[in-house]
Amino acid sequence: MTSSGATRLTRASRNVSKRGGPSLSPGLSAELAALPTAKSGSLRRFAEYLAESRDDRQENIAGIVERLKSMERGELRLWDALAIAQSVATLKATPQDQRFDILFLNIADHLHALGTSQMSPRTLIDTLCLFEVLNIRPKALYVDVMHQLVRQTTAMYPDELTGLLVTMARIGLSSPAMLDRIAASIRHSQLQNIRYLHGCELVGAMAALGYDNSAFYTALDNRMKMCAEMMPVEEVWDTVKYLPSLQYSWKPYERSIWDELSRRTSKFYNELHVDEVSDPVSFMQFLRLHKRLDKRFMSAMAAWARVAVYRPTSRTSRRPTARELALIVDYCQE
């Protein structure tokens, strides 16, 4: 065999041996070699590589732990610390796997040293979720996170308040003082910003946590009633479609918004009402699926079809197809 043929064979064998496992860029290989002095970003990339390659060898985890111990306060960035913990968490074989607990505790020490005051509400909630999933509750970090969450409740947006309460309900973390603070923030500063879906989740999570302040529930009841009455029919439809995906909800609010949708559609009597919906045919099929079609609505759909069939297709409207027209006729005859 010639020397050039041997060279080609060697290169081919080298490529085949690497094909089954993850490949490292030259830059990342250098970072892994310099792990004892790795910077914050390099340490994060190393942890992400371990997660991607499912490499849970103890010497690699020990290398990260030793580097975490040698880092000065503030040397490990906030986002890198969370990313390292999230990456290594994917290597746990079972929720009870404790092989990486020393690493998670070191991450908690760094997060505590960084201080929670620079964390946004969403980051605080993510931190709380992360350590609950890991089944670890570092006392110093938890005290700081909970204290900061209480302080920030008055400045949180409705979706952040909802996320916090849903998280607390999911992990069973019921703090009466914190619930009182959140309820007061909702009633006095955030009530006008609460949307219908927010209300469903807020009340569902509060009920799951055992909160029983009647003034809070009365304020939310009044707000939800006003929201349902003021929403356009398209938003009512969107709300109803999203209800099954909520982690926590409140059945009376769900029944109320369904009743509101039926009340709106029962008042449709011409094509102008049907034009309030972005996709009338899909809306019709949705109502039929949930057994909420009535004769008045189908009469309005027939009137809409007679007009819409002559409209040119544009960005805001679409001419119904022959199949859709046949579908409307079939539903009218049922």
CSV table of C-alpha atoms in Angstrom, one decimal, residues 64-260:
chain,number,residue,atom,x,y,z
A,64,ILE,CA,-16.3,21.8,38.2
A,65,VAL,CA,-16.7,21.6,42.0
A,66,GLU,CA,-13.0,22.4,42.6
A,67,ARG,CA,-13.1,25.3,40.3
A,68,LEU,CA,-16.3,26.6,41.9
A,69,LYS,CA,-14.6,26.4,45.3
A,70,SER,CA,-11.6,28.3,44.1
A,71,MET,CA,-13.6,31.2,42.5
A,72,GLU,CA,-13.7,34.5,44.2
A,73,ARG,CA,-17.0,36.2,45.1
A,74,GLY,CA,-18.6,37.7,41.9
A,75,GLU,CA,-16.2,35.8,39.6
A,76,LEU,CA,-19.0,33.4,38.6
A,77,ARG,CA,-21.8,35.3,36.8
A,78,LEU,CA,-25.4,34.9,37.7
A,79,TRP,CA,-26.6,33.5,34.4
A,80,ASP,CA,-23.7,31.1,34.2
A,81,ALA,CA,-24.3,29.8,37.7
A,82,LEU,CA,-27.9,28.9,36.8
A,83,ALA,CA,-27.0,27.4,33.5
A,84,ILE,CA,-24.4,25.2,35.1
A,85,ALA,CA,-26.9,23.9,37.7
A,86,GLN,CA,-29.6,23.3,35.0
A,87,SER,CA,-27.1,21.5,32.7
A,88,VAL,CA,-25.8,19.1,35.4
A,89,ALA,CA,-29.4,18.5,36.7
A,90,THR,CA,-30.1,16.8,33.4
A,91,LEU,CA,-27.5,14.2,34.2
A,92,LYS,CA,-29.4,13.0,37.3
A,93,ALA,CA,-30.5,9.4,36.7
A,94,THR,CA,-33.5,9.7,39.1
A,95,PRO,CA,-34.9,12.6,41.3
A,96,GLN,CA,-33.3,10.9,44.3
A,97,ASP,CA,-29.8,10.8,42.7
A,98,GLN,CA,-27.5,12.7,45.0
A,99,ARG,CA,-24.2,12.4,43.2
A,100,PHE,CA,-24.2,16.0,42.2
A,101,ASP,CA,-25.5,17.6,45.4
A,102,ILE,CA,-22.2,19.0,46.4
A,103,LEU,CA,-22.0,20.9,43.0
A,104,PHE,CA,-25.5,22.3,43.5
A,105,LEU,CA,-24.7,23.5,47.0
A,106,ASN,CA,-21.6,25.3,45.7
A,107,ILE,CA,-23.8,26.9,43.1
A,108,ALA,CA,-26.2,28.0,45.8
A,109,ASP,CA,-23.3,29.5,47.8
A,110,HIS,CA,-22.3,31.5,44.8
A,111,LEU,CA,-25.8,32.7,44.1
A,112,HIS,CA,-26.1,33.8,47.8
A,113,ALA,CA,-22.8,35.6,47.5
A,114,LEU,CA,-23.9,37.4,44.3
A,115,GLY,CA,-27.0,38.6,46.1
A,116,THR,CA,-30.6,38.2,45.0
A,117,SER,CA,-31.2,42.0,44.8
A,118,GLN,CA,-30.0,42.0,41.2
A,119,MET,CA,-32.3,39.2,40.2
A,120,SER,CA,-35.5,39.9,38.3
A,121,PRO,CA,-38.8,38.3,39.6
A,122,ARG,CA,-38.6,35.7,36.8
A,123,THR,CA,-35.0,34.8,37.7
A,124,LEU,CA,-36.0,34.5,41.4
A,125,ILE,CA,-38.9,32.2,40.5
A,126,ASP,CA,-36.6,30.1,38.2
A,127,THR,CA,-34.1,29.8,41.0
A,128,LEU,CA,-36.8,28.6,43.4
A,129,CYS,CA,-38.1,26.1,40.8
A,130,LEU,CA,-34.6,24.8,40.1
A,131,PHE,CA,-33.7,23.9,43.6
A,132,GLU,CA,-37.1,22.5,44.3
A,133,VAL,CA,-36.7,20.2,41.3
A,134,LEU,CA,-33.3,19.2,42.6
A,135,ASN,CA,-34.9,18.5,46.0
A,136,ILE,CA,-32.4,20.8,47.7
A,137,ARG,CA,-33.3,23.8,49.9
A,138,PRO,CA,-30.1,25.8,50.8
A,139,LYS,CA,-31.3,27.8,53.8
A,140,ALA,CA,-29.3,31.0,53.2
A,141,LEU,CA,-30.3,31.2,49.6
A,142,TYR,CA,-33.9,30.4,50.2
A,143,VAL,CA,-34.2,33.1,52.9
A,144,ASP,CA,-32.8,35.6,50.5
A,145,VAL,CA,-35.0,34.5,47.6
A,146,MET,CA,-38.2,34.5,49.6
A,147,HIS,CA,-37.4,37.9,51.1
A,148,GLN,CA,-36.6,39.4,47.7
A,149,LEU,CA,-39.8,38.0,46.2
A,150,VAL,CA,-41.8,39.6,49.0
A,151,ARG,CA,-40.1,42.9,48.4
A,152,GLN,CA,-40.8,42.8,44.7
A,153,THR,CA,-44.4,41.8,44.7
A,154,THR,CA,-45.6,45.4,44.4
A,155,ALA,CA,-43.5,45.9,41.3
A,156,MET,CA,-44.3,42.6,39.6
A,157,TYR,CA,-46.4,42.3,36.4
A,158,PRO,CA,-49.5,40.1,36.5
A,159,ASP,CA,-47.8,37.3,34.6
A,160,GLU,CA,-44.9,37.4,37.2
A,161,LEU,CA,-47.4,37.3,40.1
A,162,THR,CA,-49.2,34.4,38.4
A,163,GLY,CA,-45.9,32.5,37.8
A,164,LEU,CA,-44.9,33.0,41.4
A,165,LEU,CA,-48.2,31.7,42.8
A,166,VAL,CA,-48.3,28.8,40.4
A,167,THR,CA,-44.8,27.8,41.4
A,168,MET,CA,-45.6,28.0,45.1
A,169,ALA,CA,-48.7,25.9,44.6
A,170,ARG,CA,-46.8,23.3,42.5
A,171,ILE,CA,-44.1,22.9,45.1
A,172,GLY,CA,-46.5,23.2,48.0
A,173,LEU,CA,-44.8,26.2,49.5
A,174,SER,CA,-47.5,28.0,51.5
A,175,SER,CA,-46.4,31.1,53.4
A,176,PRO,CA,-49.3,33.0,55.0
A,177,ALA,CA,-47.4,36.2,55.3
A,178,MET,CA,-46.2,36.0,51.7
A,179,LEU,CA,-49.7,35.2,50.4
A,180,ASP,CA,-51.1,38.2,52.3
A,181,ARG,CA,-48.5,40.4,50.7
A,182,ILE,CA,-49.3,39.1,47.2
A,183,ALA,CA,-53.0,39.4,47.7
A,184,ALA,CA,-52.6,43.0,48.9
A,185,SER,CA,-50.5,43.8,45.9
A,186,ILE,CA,-53.1,42.4,43.5
A,187,ARG,CA,-56.0,44.2,45.2
A,188,HIS,CA,-54.4,47.6,45.6
A,189,SER,CA,-51.9,48.0,42.7
A,190,GLN,CA,-52.4,45.3,40.0
A,191,LEU,CA,-56.1,44.6,39.9
A,192,GLN,CA,-56.7,46.8,36.8
A,193,ASN,CA,-53.9,44.9,34.9
A,194,ILE,CA,-55.3,41.4,35.6
A,195,ARG,CA,-56.6,39.7,32.5
A,196,TYR,CA,-59.1,36.8,32.6
A,197,LEU,CA,-56.5,34.0,32.3
A,198,HIS,CA,-54.4,35.7,35.0
A,199,GLY,CA,-57.5,35.6,37.3
A,200,CYS,CA,-58.2,31.9,36.6
A,201,GLU,CA,-54.6,31.0,37.5
A,202,LEU,CA,-54.3,33.4,40.5
A,203,VAL,CA,-57.5,32.2,42.2
A,204,GLY,CA,-56.8,28.5,41.4
A,205,ALA,CA,-53.3,28.7,42.8
A,206,MET,CA,-54.4,30.7,45.9
A,207,ALA,CA,-57.2,28.1,46.6
A,208,ALA,CA,-54.7,25.3,46.2
A,209,LEU,CA,-52.5,27.0,48.8
A,210,GLY,CA,-55.4,27.3,51.2
A,211,TYR,CA,-55.7,31.0,51.1
A,212,ASP,CA,-59.1,32.1,52.4
A,213,ASN,CA,-59.3,35.9,52.4
A,214,SER,CA,-62.8,36.7,51.3
A,215,ALA,CA,-62.0,40.3,50.3
A,216,PHE,CA,-59.4,39.1,47.9
A,217,TYR,CA,-61.7,36.6,46.2
A,218,THR,CA,-64.5,39.2,46.0
A,219,ALA,CA,-62.2,41.7,44.3
A,220,LEU,CA,-61.1,39.1,41.8
A,221,ASP,CA,-64.7,38.0,41.2
A,222,ASN,CA,-65.7,41.6,40.3
A,223,ARG,CA,-62.7,42.1,38.1
A,224,MET,CA,-63.3,38.8,36.2
A,225,LYS,CA,-67.0,39.7,35.6
A,226,MET,CA,-66.0,43.1,34.1
A,227,CYS,CA,-63.2,41.5,32.0
A,228,ALA,CA,-65.7,39.0,30.5
A,229,GLU,CA,-68.2,41.7,29.7
A,230,MET,CA,-65.6,44.0,28.1
A,231,MET,CA,-63.6,41.5,26.0
A,232,PRO,CA,-64.3,41.3,22.3
A,233,VAL,CA,-65.6,38.0,21.1
A,234,GLU,CA,-62.3,37.1,19.5
A,235,GLU,CA,-60.6,37.4,22.9
A,236,VAL,CA,-63.3,35.4,24.6
A,237,TRP,CA,-62.7,32.6,22.1
A,238,ASP,CA,-58.9,32.8,22.7
A,239,THR,CA,-59.4,32.7,26.4
A,240,VAL,CA,-61.6,29.6,26.2
A,241,LYS,CA,-59.1,27.8,23.9
A,242,TYR,CA,-56.3,28.5,26.4
A,243,LEU,CA,-58.1,27.2,29.5
A,244,PRO,CA,-57.1,23.5,29.2
A,245,SER,CA,-53.4,24.5,29.2
A,246,LEU,CA,-53.5,26.3,32.6
A,247,GLN,CA,-51.7,24.5,35.4
A,248,TYR,CA,-54.1,25.8,38.0
A,249,SER,CA,-57.6,27.3,37.3
A,250,TRP,CA,-60.9,28.1,38.9
A,251,LYS,CA,-63.9,26.2,37.6
A,252,PRO,CA,-66.5,28.9,38.3
A,253,TYR,CA,-64.5,31.3,36.1
A,254,GLU,CA,-64.2,28.7,33.4
A,255,ARG,CA,-68.0,28.2,33.4
A,256,SER,CA,-68.5,31.9,33.4
A,257,ILE,CA,-66.4,32.6,30.3
A,258,TRP,CA,-68.0,29.7,28.5
A,259,ASP,CA,-71.4,31.1,29.3
A,260,GLU,CA,-70.2,34.5,28.0
